[in-house]
Short mmCIF file of C-alpha atoms and ligand atoms in Angstrom, two decimals:
data_model
loop_
_atom_site.label_atom_id
_atom_site.label_comp_id
_atom_site.label_asym_id
_atom_site.label_seq_id
_atom_site.Cartn_x
_atom_site.Cartn_y
_atom_site.Cartn_z
CA MET A 1 29.32 -10.99 -11.72
CA ASP A 2 27.99 -7.62 -10.48
CA SER A 3 25.41 -7.65 -7.71
CA PRO A 4 21.85 -7.18 -8.87
CA VAL A 5 20.44 -3.74 -8.15
CA VAL A 6 17.12 -3.02 -6.45
CA LEU A 7 15.74 0.52 -6.52
CA SER A 8 13.48 0.89 -3.47
CA VAL A 9 10.95 3.71 -3.36
CA VAL A 10 9.81 5.21 -0.04
CA GLY A 11 8.20 8.52 0.83
CA ASN A 12 5.74 8.22 3.72
CA ARG A 13 5.85 7.41 7.41
CA PRO A 14 4.60 3.81 7.15
CA GLN A 15 7.07 3.13 4.34
CA TYR A 16 10.06 4.17 6.45
CA ILE A 17 8.75 1.87 9.14
CA LYS A 18 8.41 -1.11 6.78
CA ALA A 19 11.83 -0.32 5.28
CA ALA A 20 13.37 -0.89 8.71
CA ILE A 21 12.82 -4.60 8.06
CA VAL A 22 12.77 -4.80 4.27
CA SER A 23 15.87 -2.74 3.47
CA GLY A 24 18.05 -5.07 5.54
CA ALA A 25 16.57 -8.10 3.79
CA VAL A 26 17.08 -6.56 0.34
CA ARG A 27 20.70 -5.74 1.11
CA VAL A 28 21.46 -9.43 1.73
CA VAL A 29 20.62 -10.32 -1.88
CA ALA A 30 21.23 -7.13 -3.86
CA ARG A 31 22.73 -3.66 -3.91
CA GLU A 32 19.91 -1.40 -2.82
CA VAL A 33 19.52 2.14 -4.13
CA LEU A 34 17.07 3.98 -1.88
CA LEU A 35 14.88 6.68 -3.42
CA ASP A 36 12.78 8.96 -1.21
CA THR A 37 10.02 10.78 -3.09
CA GLY A 38 9.67 13.41 -0.35
CA GLN A 39 5.88 12.95 -0.12
CA HIS A 40 6.34 13.31 3.65
CA TYR A 41 8.89 15.95 4.58
CA ASP A 42 8.18 17.18 8.12
CA ARG A 43 10.80 15.72 10.43
CA GLU A 44 8.16 14.10 12.61
CA LEU A 45 6.67 12.23 9.61
CA ALA A 46 9.89 11.55 7.73
CA GLY A 47 13.45 12.48 8.77
CA ASP A 48 13.13 11.40 12.38
CA PHE A 49 12.37 7.83 11.26
CA TYR A 50 15.70 7.57 9.44
CA ASP A 51 17.43 8.30 12.73
CA GLU A 52 15.20 6.24 14.99
CA LEU A 53 15.09 3.17 12.74
CA ASP A 54 18.69 3.51 11.63
CA LEU A 55 17.74 3.47 7.97
CA PRO A 56 20.35 3.99 5.28
CA ARG A 57 20.18 7.57 3.97
CA PRO A 58 18.41 7.89 0.61
CA ASP A 59 20.68 7.85 -2.40
CA ILE A 60 18.11 9.92 -4.32
CA ASP A 61 15.81 12.47 -2.73
CA LEU A 62 13.13 13.84 -5.05
CA GLY A 63 11.67 16.32 -2.57
CA VAL A 64 8.27 16.47 -4.32
CA GLY A 65 6.33 17.62 -1.23
CA SER A 66 2.57 18.12 -1.04
CA ALA A 67 0.20 18.81 -3.93
CA GLY A 68 -3.02 17.47 -5.42
CA HIS A 69 -2.95 13.78 -6.28
CA ALA A 70 -2.33 14.22 -10.01
CA ARG A 71 0.36 16.85 -9.65
CA GLN A 72 2.12 15.03 -6.81
CA THR A 73 2.00 11.64 -8.53
CA ALA A 74 3.15 13.17 -11.82
CA ALA A 75 6.17 14.83 -10.19
CA MET A 76 7.13 11.53 -8.59
CA LEU A 77 6.57 9.63 -11.83
CA THR A 78 9.02 11.72 -13.85
CA GLY A 79 11.57 11.83 -11.02
CA ILE A 80 11.46 8.06 -10.51
CA ALA A 81 11.61 7.39 -14.26
CA ASP A 82 14.78 9.50 -14.49
CA ALA A 83 16.24 7.58 -11.55
CA ILE A 84 15.42 4.24 -13.16
CA VAL A 85 17.21 5.24 -16.34
CA ALA A 86 20.23 6.47 -14.37
CA VAL A 87 20.45 3.54 -11.96
CA ALA A 88 19.32 0.75 -14.32
CA PRO A 89 17.91 -1.45 -11.56
CA ASP A 90 16.98 -5.09 -12.01
CA VAL A 91 13.90 -4.62 -9.86
CA VAL A 92 11.97 -1.63 -8.50
CA LEU A 93 10.54 -2.29 -5.04
CA VAL A 94 7.52 -0.37 -3.75
CA TYR A 95 5.64 -0.43 -0.45
CA GLY A 96 1.97 -0.32 0.44
CA ASP A 97 -0.61 1.90 -1.19
CA THR A 98 0.35 5.57 -1.28
CA ASN A 99 0.93 7.91 -4.21
CA SER A 100 4.66 7.13 -3.89
CA THR A 101 3.81 3.44 -4.38
CA LEU A 102 1.80 4.01 -7.53
CA ALA A 103 4.34 6.42 -9.01
CA GLY A 104 7.16 3.91 -8.43
CA ALA A 105 5.15 1.07 -9.96
CA LEU A 106 4.00 3.05 -12.95
CA ALA A 107 7.46 4.48 -13.72
CA ALA A 108 8.96 0.98 -13.60
CA ALA A 109 6.16 -0.57 -15.66
CA LYS A 110 6.59 2.05 -18.39
CA LEU A 111 10.31 1.26 -18.52
CA ASN A 112 9.80 -2.52 -18.49
CA VAL A 113 11.54 -3.02 -15.17
CA PRO A 114 10.06 -5.76 -12.94
CA ILE A 115 8.25 -4.53 -9.85
CA ALA A 116 8.21 -6.07 -6.38
CA HIS A 117 5.29 -4.95 -4.21
CA VAL A 118 5.53 -5.19 -0.42
CA GLU A 119 2.06 -5.49 1.17
CA ALA A 120 0.43 -6.73 -2.02
CA GLY A 121 -3.11 -8.05 -2.29
CA LEU A 122 -4.87 -5.90 0.29
CA ARG A 123 -8.33 -4.71 -0.61
CA SER A 124 -10.85 -2.50 1.17
CA PHE A 125 -13.21 -2.80 -1.84
CA ASP A 126 -13.79 0.95 -1.62
CA ARG A 127 -12.55 2.62 -4.79
CA ARG A 128 -13.30 6.08 -3.34
CA MET A 129 -10.12 5.70 -1.29
CA PRO A 130 -7.04 6.81 -3.21
CA GLU A 131 -5.14 3.97 -1.52
CA GLU A 132 -7.45 1.31 -3.00
CA VAL A 133 -6.81 2.58 -6.52
CA ASN A 134 -3.07 2.70 -5.80
CA ARG A 135 -3.08 -0.91 -4.52
CA VAL A 136 -5.08 -2.41 -7.35
CA LEU A 137 -3.06 -0.72 -10.08
CA THR A 138 0.26 -1.54 -8.42
CA ASP A 139 -0.61 -5.20 -7.97
CA HIS A 140 -1.62 -5.53 -11.61
CA VAL A 141 1.78 -4.35 -12.89
CA SER A 142 3.89 -6.19 -10.30
CA SER A 143 5.97 -9.31 -10.98
CA LEU A 144 6.64 -10.16 -7.34
CA LEU A 145 3.79 -9.75 -4.88
CA PHE A 146 4.71 -10.06 -1.22
CA CYS A 147 1.47 -10.71 0.65
CA PRO A 148 1.22 -10.25 4.40
CA THR A 149 -1.79 -12.52 4.86
CA ALA A 150 -3.73 -15.43 3.38
CA ALA A 151 -6.63 -13.03 2.68
CA ALA A 152 -4.30 -10.93 0.49
CA VAL A 153 -3.27 -14.01 -1.51
CA ALA A 154 -6.95 -14.90 -2.00
CA ASN A 155 -7.77 -11.35 -3.17
CA LEU A 156 -5.08 -11.55 -5.84
CA ALA A 157 -6.27 -14.98 -6.99
CA ARG A 158 -9.79 -13.57 -7.43
CA GLU A 159 -8.30 -10.94 -9.75
CA GLY A 160 -6.40 -13.61 -11.69
CA ILE A 161 -2.98 -12.84 -10.19
CA VAL A 162 -1.35 -16.13 -9.18
CA THR A 163 2.20 -15.86 -10.56
CA GLY A 164 4.91 -14.30 -8.41
CA VAL A 165 2.68 -14.29 -5.33
CA VAL A 166 4.48 -15.05 -2.05
CA GLN A 167 2.82 -15.10 1.37
CA THR A 168 5.63 -13.71 3.49
CA GLY A 169 3.81 -12.62 6.64
CA ASP A 170 3.74 -9.00 7.72
CA VAL A 171 6.97 -7.03 7.98
CA MET A 172 5.37 -4.63 10.49
CA PHE A 173 4.74 -7.62 12.74
CA ASP A 174 8.46 -8.50 12.54
CA LEU A 175 9.40 -4.97 13.57
CA ALA A 176 6.77 -4.67 16.30
CA MET A 177 7.95 -7.89 17.91
CA ALA A 178 11.57 -6.70 17.86
CA THR A 179 11.06 -3.16 19.14
CA LEU A 180 9.63 -2.94 22.66
CA THR A 181 11.19 -3.77 25.99
CA PRO A 182 9.40 -3.47 29.37
CA GLU A 183 11.75 -0.60 30.32
CA ARG A 184 11.01 1.26 27.10
CA GLU A 185 7.24 0.89 27.58
CA GLU A 186 7.42 1.98 31.18
CA ALA A 187 9.40 5.08 30.27
CA VAL A 188 6.83 6.09 27.64
CA LEU A 189 3.85 5.58 29.96
CA GLU A 190 5.58 7.50 32.70
CA ARG A 191 6.23 10.40 30.38
CA TYR A 192 2.53 10.57 29.47
CA GLY A 193 1.44 9.95 33.07
CA VAL A 194 -0.86 7.07 32.06
CA ARG A 195 -1.28 3.48 33.26
CA PRO A 196 -1.57 0.33 31.12
CA GLY A 197 -5.22 0.00 30.06
CA GLY A 198 -6.00 3.46 31.47
CA TYR A 199 -6.39 5.53 28.30
CA VAL A 200 -7.57 5.55 24.69
CA LEU A 201 -5.06 6.06 21.86
CA ALA A 202 -6.42 7.92 18.83
CA THR A 203 -4.99 8.85 15.43
CA ALA A 204 -6.63 10.24 12.28
CA HIS A 205 -5.27 11.31 8.93
CA ARG A 206 -7.57 10.10 6.13
CA PRO A 207 -9.30 12.76 4.03
CA ALA A 208 -12.64 11.03 4.78
CA THR A 209 -12.11 11.70 8.50
CA THR A 210 -10.32 15.01 8.51
CA ASP A 211 -11.37 17.08 5.49
CA GLU A 212 -15.11 17.20 6.15
CA PRO A 213 -15.75 19.39 9.22
CA ALA A 214 -18.94 17.55 10.24
CA ARG A 215 -17.13 14.20 10.26
CA LEU A 216 -14.13 15.51 12.17
CA ALA A 217 -16.50 17.20 14.64
CA ALA A 218 -18.31 13.87 15.17
CA VAL A 219 -14.99 12.14 15.89
CA LEU A 220 -13.98 14.78 18.42
CA ALA A 221 -17.42 14.64 20.04
CA GLY A 222 -17.25 10.82 20.27
CA LEU A 223 -13.81 10.99 21.91
CA GLY A 224 -14.90 13.89 24.11
CA ALA A 225 -17.85 11.85 25.46
CA LEU A 226 -15.38 9.64 27.36
CA SER A 227 -14.33 10.40 30.91
CA GLU A 228 -10.89 8.85 30.47
CA THR A 229 -7.79 10.30 28.87
CA VAL A 230 -7.56 10.18 25.09
CA LEU A 231 -4.05 10.56 23.67
CA PHE A 232 -4.70 11.91 20.18
CA LEU A 233 -1.59 11.83 17.97
CA ALA A 234 -2.69 14.13 15.19
CA HIS A 235 -1.22 14.13 11.67
CA PRO A 236 -0.43 17.75 10.63
CA ARG A 237 -3.40 17.72 8.21
CA THR A 238 -5.74 16.83 11.11
CA ALA A 239 -4.38 19.54 13.39
CA ALA A 240 -4.67 22.04 10.50
CA SER A 241 -8.24 20.94 9.82
CA ILE A 242 -9.25 21.40 13.48
CA ASP A 243 -7.92 24.97 13.32
CA ARG A 244 -9.28 25.77 9.87
CA HIS A 245 -12.81 24.65 10.72
CA GLY A 246 -12.87 26.24 14.18
CA LEU A 247 -13.25 22.89 15.97
CA ALA A 248 -10.78 23.57 18.80
CA GLY A 249 -13.73 23.99 21.19
CA LEU A 250 -14.52 20.29 20.72
CA VAL A 251 -11.11 19.31 22.07
CA THR A 252 -12.39 18.64 25.60
CA PRO A 253 -10.00 18.45 28.59
CA ASN A 254 -9.83 14.63 28.42
CA ILE A 255 -8.44 14.81 24.86
CA ARG A 256 -4.69 15.41 24.85
CA LEU A 257 -3.96 16.52 21.34
CA SER A 258 -0.34 16.27 20.19
CA GLY A 259 1.60 15.98 16.98
CA PRO A 260 2.98 12.70 15.64
CA VAL A 261 5.48 10.79 17.78
CA GLY A 262 8.29 8.33 17.03
CA TYR A 263 7.71 4.69 16.12
CA ALA A 264 8.65 2.99 19.40
CA GLU A 265 6.62 5.54 21.33
CA SER A 266 3.60 5.01 19.10
CA LEU A 267 3.93 1.24 19.45
CA ALA A 268 4.23 1.41 23.24
CA LEU A 269 1.13 3.62 23.37
CA VAL A 270 -0.81 1.15 21.19
CA LYS A 271 0.24 -1.85 23.25
CA ASN A 272 -0.85 -0.33 26.56
CA ALA A 273 -4.07 1.38 25.46
CA ARG A 274 -7.44 0.10 26.67
CA VAL A 275 -8.66 0.61 23.11
CA VAL A 276 -7.31 2.21 19.92
CA ALA A 277 -9.50 4.56 17.82
CA THR A 278 -8.01 5.16 14.39
CA ASP A 279 -8.38 5.43 10.64
CA SER A 280 -4.80 4.20 10.09
CA GLY A 281 -4.12 0.87 8.42
CA GLY A 282 -0.95 0.25 10.41
CA LEU A 283 -2.52 0.99 13.78
CA GLN A 284 -5.39 -1.45 13.20
CA LYS A 285 -2.79 -4.15 12.72
CA GLU A 286 -0.56 -3.09 15.60
CA ALA A 287 -3.56 -3.11 17.95
CA TYR A 288 -4.22 -6.69 16.83
CA PHE A 289 -0.56 -7.70 17.29
CA PHE A 290 -0.91 -6.82 20.98
CA ALA A 291 -4.51 -8.04 21.38
CA VAL A 292 -5.74 -4.51 22.03
CA PRO A 293 -9.31 -3.81 20.81
CA CYS A 294 -9.56 -1.41 17.87
CA VAL A 295 -12.37 0.91 16.79
CA THR A 296 -11.82 1.94 13.19
CA MET A 297 -13.20 5.30 12.12
CA ARG A 298 -13.74 4.24 8.53
CA ASP A 299 -16.44 2.55 6.46
CA SER A 300 -14.13 -0.20 5.22
CA SER A 301 -10.85 -1.87 6.07
CA GLU A 302 -8.25 -3.80 4.11
CA TRP A 303 -7.24 -5.66 7.30
CA VAL A 304 -10.37 -7.79 7.17
CA GLU A 305 -9.07 -10.52 9.48
CA THR A 306 -8.92 -8.09 12.42
CA ILE A 307 -12.65 -7.47 11.96
CA GLU A 308 -13.69 -11.05 11.20
CA SER A 309 -11.86 -12.28 14.31
CA GLY A 310 -13.80 -9.80 16.45
CA TRP A 311 -10.93 -7.51 17.54
CA ASN A 312 -11.78 -4.53 15.35
CA VAL A 313 -15.05 -2.80 14.47
CA LEU A 314 -15.90 -0.23 11.78
CA VAL A 315 -17.84 2.81 13.01
CA GLY A 316 -17.30 5.31 10.18
CA THR A 317 -17.44 8.77 11.72
CA ASP A 318 -20.76 8.23 13.47
CA ARG A 319 -20.54 9.89 16.89
CA GLU A 320 -22.90 7.49 18.68
CA ALA A 321 -21.39 4.38 17.10
CA LEU A 322 -17.89 5.59 18.03
CA ALA A 323 -18.86 6.35 21.63
CA ALA A 324 -20.68 2.99 21.98
CA ALA A 325 -17.74 1.01 20.56
CA LEU A 326 -15.27 2.83 22.80
CA ALA A 327 -17.45 2.10 25.83
CA ASP A 328 -17.72 -1.59 24.94
CA PRO A 329 -14.72 -2.38 22.71
CA PRO A 330 -14.52 -5.44 20.47
CA ARG A 331 -12.62 -8.37 21.93
CA GLY A 332 -12.43 -11.58 19.90
CA ALA A 333 -12.75 -15.01 21.45
CA ARG A 334 -9.60 -16.19 19.64
CA HIS A 335 -6.43 -14.48 18.50
CA PRO A 336 -5.00 -16.34 15.47
CA ALA A 337 -1.51 -15.56 14.16
CA PHE A 338 -2.67 -13.94 10.91
CA TYR A 339 0.53 -11.97 10.37
CA GLY A 340 3.16 -14.68 10.41
CA ARG A 341 5.88 -15.63 12.82
CA GLY A 342 8.11 -12.57 12.74
CA ASP A 343 10.17 -13.84 9.80
CA ALA A 344 8.44 -11.96 6.97
CA GLY A 345 11.61 -10.00 6.18
CA ARG A 346 13.66 -13.17 5.83
CA ARG A 347 11.04 -14.80 3.60
CA LEU A 348 10.76 -11.70 1.46
CA GLY A 349 14.53 -11.52 1.03
CA ALA A 350 14.73 -15.17 0.04
CA ALA A 351 11.97 -14.81 -2.58
CA LEU A 352 13.55 -11.62 -3.96
CA GLY A 353 16.96 -13.32 -4.14
CA ALA A 354 15.49 -16.28 -6.06
CA PHE A 355 13.72 -13.91 -8.45
CA LEU A 356 16.90 -11.91 -9.08
CA ALA A 357 18.83 -15.10 -9.74
CA ARG A 358 16.22 -16.14 -12.32
CA ILE A 359 16.33 -12.84 -14.21
CA ALA A 360 20.15 -12.64 -14.04
CA VAL A 361 20.35 -14.88 -17.08
CA GLY A 362 17.90 -12.69 -19.02
CA GLU A 363 18.54 -9.61 -21.12
CA GLY A 364 19.03 -7.32 -18.14
CA SER A 365 16.79 -4.37 -17.50
CA PRO A 366 19.02 -1.36 -18.34
CA GLY A 367 18.85 -1.81 -22.09
CA ARG A 368 15.14 -2.44 -21.98
CA ALA A 369 14.58 0.61 -19.82
CA VAL A 370 16.41 2.85 -22.24
CA GLU A 371 14.59 1.39 -25.24
CA ALA A 372 11.28 2.20 -23.61
CA LEU A 373 12.17 5.89 -23.56
CA HIS A 374 11.03 8.34 -26.19
CA PRO A 375 13.90 8.89 -28.68
CA SER A 376 14.30 12.49 -27.46
CA GLU A 377 14.88 11.24 -23.92
CA ARG A 378 17.45 8.56 -24.71
CA PRO A 379 21.00 9.19 -23.56
CA SER A 380 23.51 9.28 -26.40
CA ASP A 381 25.27 5.98 -27.07
CA GLU A 382 28.52 7.49 -25.88
CA GLY A 383 29.25 6.38 -22.36
CA ARG A 384 26.56 3.73 -22.35
CA ALA A 385 27.68 0.41 -20.97
CA GLU A 386 27.77 -2.39 -23.49
C1 UD1 B 1 -0.38 9.67 2.95
C2 UD1 B 1 -0.98 8.57 2.10
C3 UD1 B 1 -1.79 7.64 2.96
C4 UD1 B 1 -0.95 7.12 4.13
C5 UD1 B 1 -0.32 8.27 4.88
C6 UD1 B 1 0.63 7.72 5.91
C7 UD1 B 1 -1.60 9.06 -0.23
C8 UD1 B 1 -2.69 9.43 -1.16
N1 UD1 B 1 -1.86 9.13 1.07
O1 UD1 B 1 -1.44 10.42 3.53
O2 UD1 B 1 -2.20 6.53 2.19
O3 UD1 B 1 -1.79 6.39 4.98
O4 UD1 B 1 0.42 9.10 3.97
O5 UD1 B 1 0.86 8.63 6.92
O6 UD1 B 1 -0.53 8.72 -0.68
N2 UD1 B 1 1.57 17.29 5.24
C9 UD1 B 1 2.36 17.93 6.16
N3 UD1 B 1 3.65 17.48 6.33
C10 UD1 B 1 4.16 16.45 5.62
C11 UD1 B 1 3.35 15.81 4.67
C12 UD1 B 1 2.05 16.24 4.50
O7 UD1 B 1 1.94 18.86 6.82
O8 UD1 B 1 5.34 16.10 5.83
C13 UD1 B 1 0.18 17.78 5.06
C14 UD1 B 1 0.03 18.66 3.83
O9 UD1 B 1 -0.90 19.65 4.11
C15 UD1 B 1 -0.57 17.71 2.83
C16 UD1 B 1 -1.41 16.79 3.69
O10 UD1 B 1 -0.67 16.67 4.90
O11 UD1 B 1 -1.33 18.35 1.83
C17 UD1 B 1 -1.61 15.41 3.08
O12 UD1 B 1 -0.37 14.81 2.76
P1 UD1 B 1 -0.31 13.58 1.73
O13 UD1 B 1 1.06 13.08 1.62
O14 UD1 B 1 -1.02 13.95 0.48
O15 UD1 B 1 -1.24 12.51 2.42
P2 UD1 B 1 -1.27 11.92 3.88
O16 UD1 B 1 -2.54 12.33 4.52
O17 UD1 B 1 0.00 12.19 4.62
N1 UDP B 2 2.94 6.01 13.99
C1 UDP B 2 4.02 6.71 14.51
N2 UDP B 2 3.78 7.89 15.13
C2 UDP B 2 2.53 8.42 15.26
C3 UDP B 2 1.43 7.70 14.70
C4 UDP B 2 1.70 6.51 14.06
O1 UDP B 2 5.16 6.25 14.43
O2 UDP B 2 2.39 9.51 15.82
C5 UDP B 2 3.21 4.71 13.34
C6 UDP B 2 2.28 3.60 13.76
O3 UDP B 2 2.72 2.99 14.96
C7 UDP B 2 2.36 2.69 12.55
C8 UDP B 2 2.50 3.64 11.38
O4 UDP B 2 2.93 4.87 11.95
O5 UDP B 2 3.53 1.88 12.63
C9 UDP B 2 1.18 3.84 10.67
O6 UDP B 2 1.32 4.82 9.71
P1 UDP B 2 0.14 5.79 9.24
O7 UDP B 2 -0.98 5.74 10.20
O8 UDP B 2 0.76 7.10 8.97
O9 UDP B 2 -0.25 5.21 7.84
P2 UDP B 2 -1.14 3.97 7.33
O10 UDP B 2 -0.68 2.75 8.05
O11 UDP B 2 -2.56 4.31 7.59
O12 UDP B 2 -0.87 3.94 5.88
#
């Protein structure tokens, strides 16, 4: 019997990072076809991660690039639908909560192909965030929902989703635990000229932080109020926004503004920071993995357990609240293992394998995918596998 086929959709920095664990697990139980939407395209957000994390090269590269949400998602949707028809996968696998995630889920749902969602069940309960809409919609069309935490499982249950839900643990925790060595950390700190616990690590990329000049100015002012070094790894949109809004004057000498860095470097900088200031989902978690306090420059978080346990605090973009939290960072009394035991990839692979074995006796997805097409889009019968 032919191997089952999984079409995996990636397209953003955090998805390449998660794929470093998930792709290996998928390839144990299926033939993986990797599709990159091209949502991220700068080397430092995309290509470099293939090299650093030794990811298989994408079989299909859509190259959609940047655009407004509708246009970008629409371009991905048609490109992924075409790929599904060509590849005829048994399952489409999507990651997280970005536009690439939603496009992959929607394309598969329209073609009746089962969807597996990595990082299912997260909720910030803030529908103004594009990511929240992407998560909710993706979960509701998914057949297999790989949840990183117990809170994610509970969120799905509240929305009536109880079938196909698997609490795997967090694949980013697996990778974080496998990545650093003392020598590697030392080399990174030496390069930056900082000591463990002697600096603040900052990142920002959400529209709510970066697109509104007053909010971005408040963030820079809060970071600038510190006397210690702030390593600010800016997403290109953040750097562009600082320039566009004439905020460069707020980048005080203690703020060392740079572009994005590689994964191991970012992780080493998180682990050794006195405190992390961020609006990133992944960094909130990574700070928790290493018991580093986190100050989150957002009004809500989907990683609720980091907040409830006292290791993370929400400050929005309020300058005073940010400065106060950085001066006296949150430190929980306990540090429970919310994110599993470092075997999330193995658990995910096992659940995916069992699912594929169950559907192997079914009708098979290729025929169903083709039937879901508009007649004008269907390939001619010639050359179609029986
Ligand atoms: C996207 C995701 C966000 C995720 C983040 C991970 C959505 C809606 N957003 O945010 O959930 O947390 O990725 O990093 O899916 N740009 C570049 N180079 C690139 C890509 C983008 O300069 O390679 C600039 C462009 O000006 C672009 C802007 O960044 O318009 C935003 O890019 P986009 O992919 O829409 O969102 P991110 O902020 O990267
Ligand atoms: N990261 C990185 N280089 C950087 C900043 C972040 O490799 O310059 C890593 C970080 O360690 C984490 C992931 O990117 O593993 C988080 O991705 P991002 O903040 O882009 O997206 P989010 O998690 O908010 O969706």
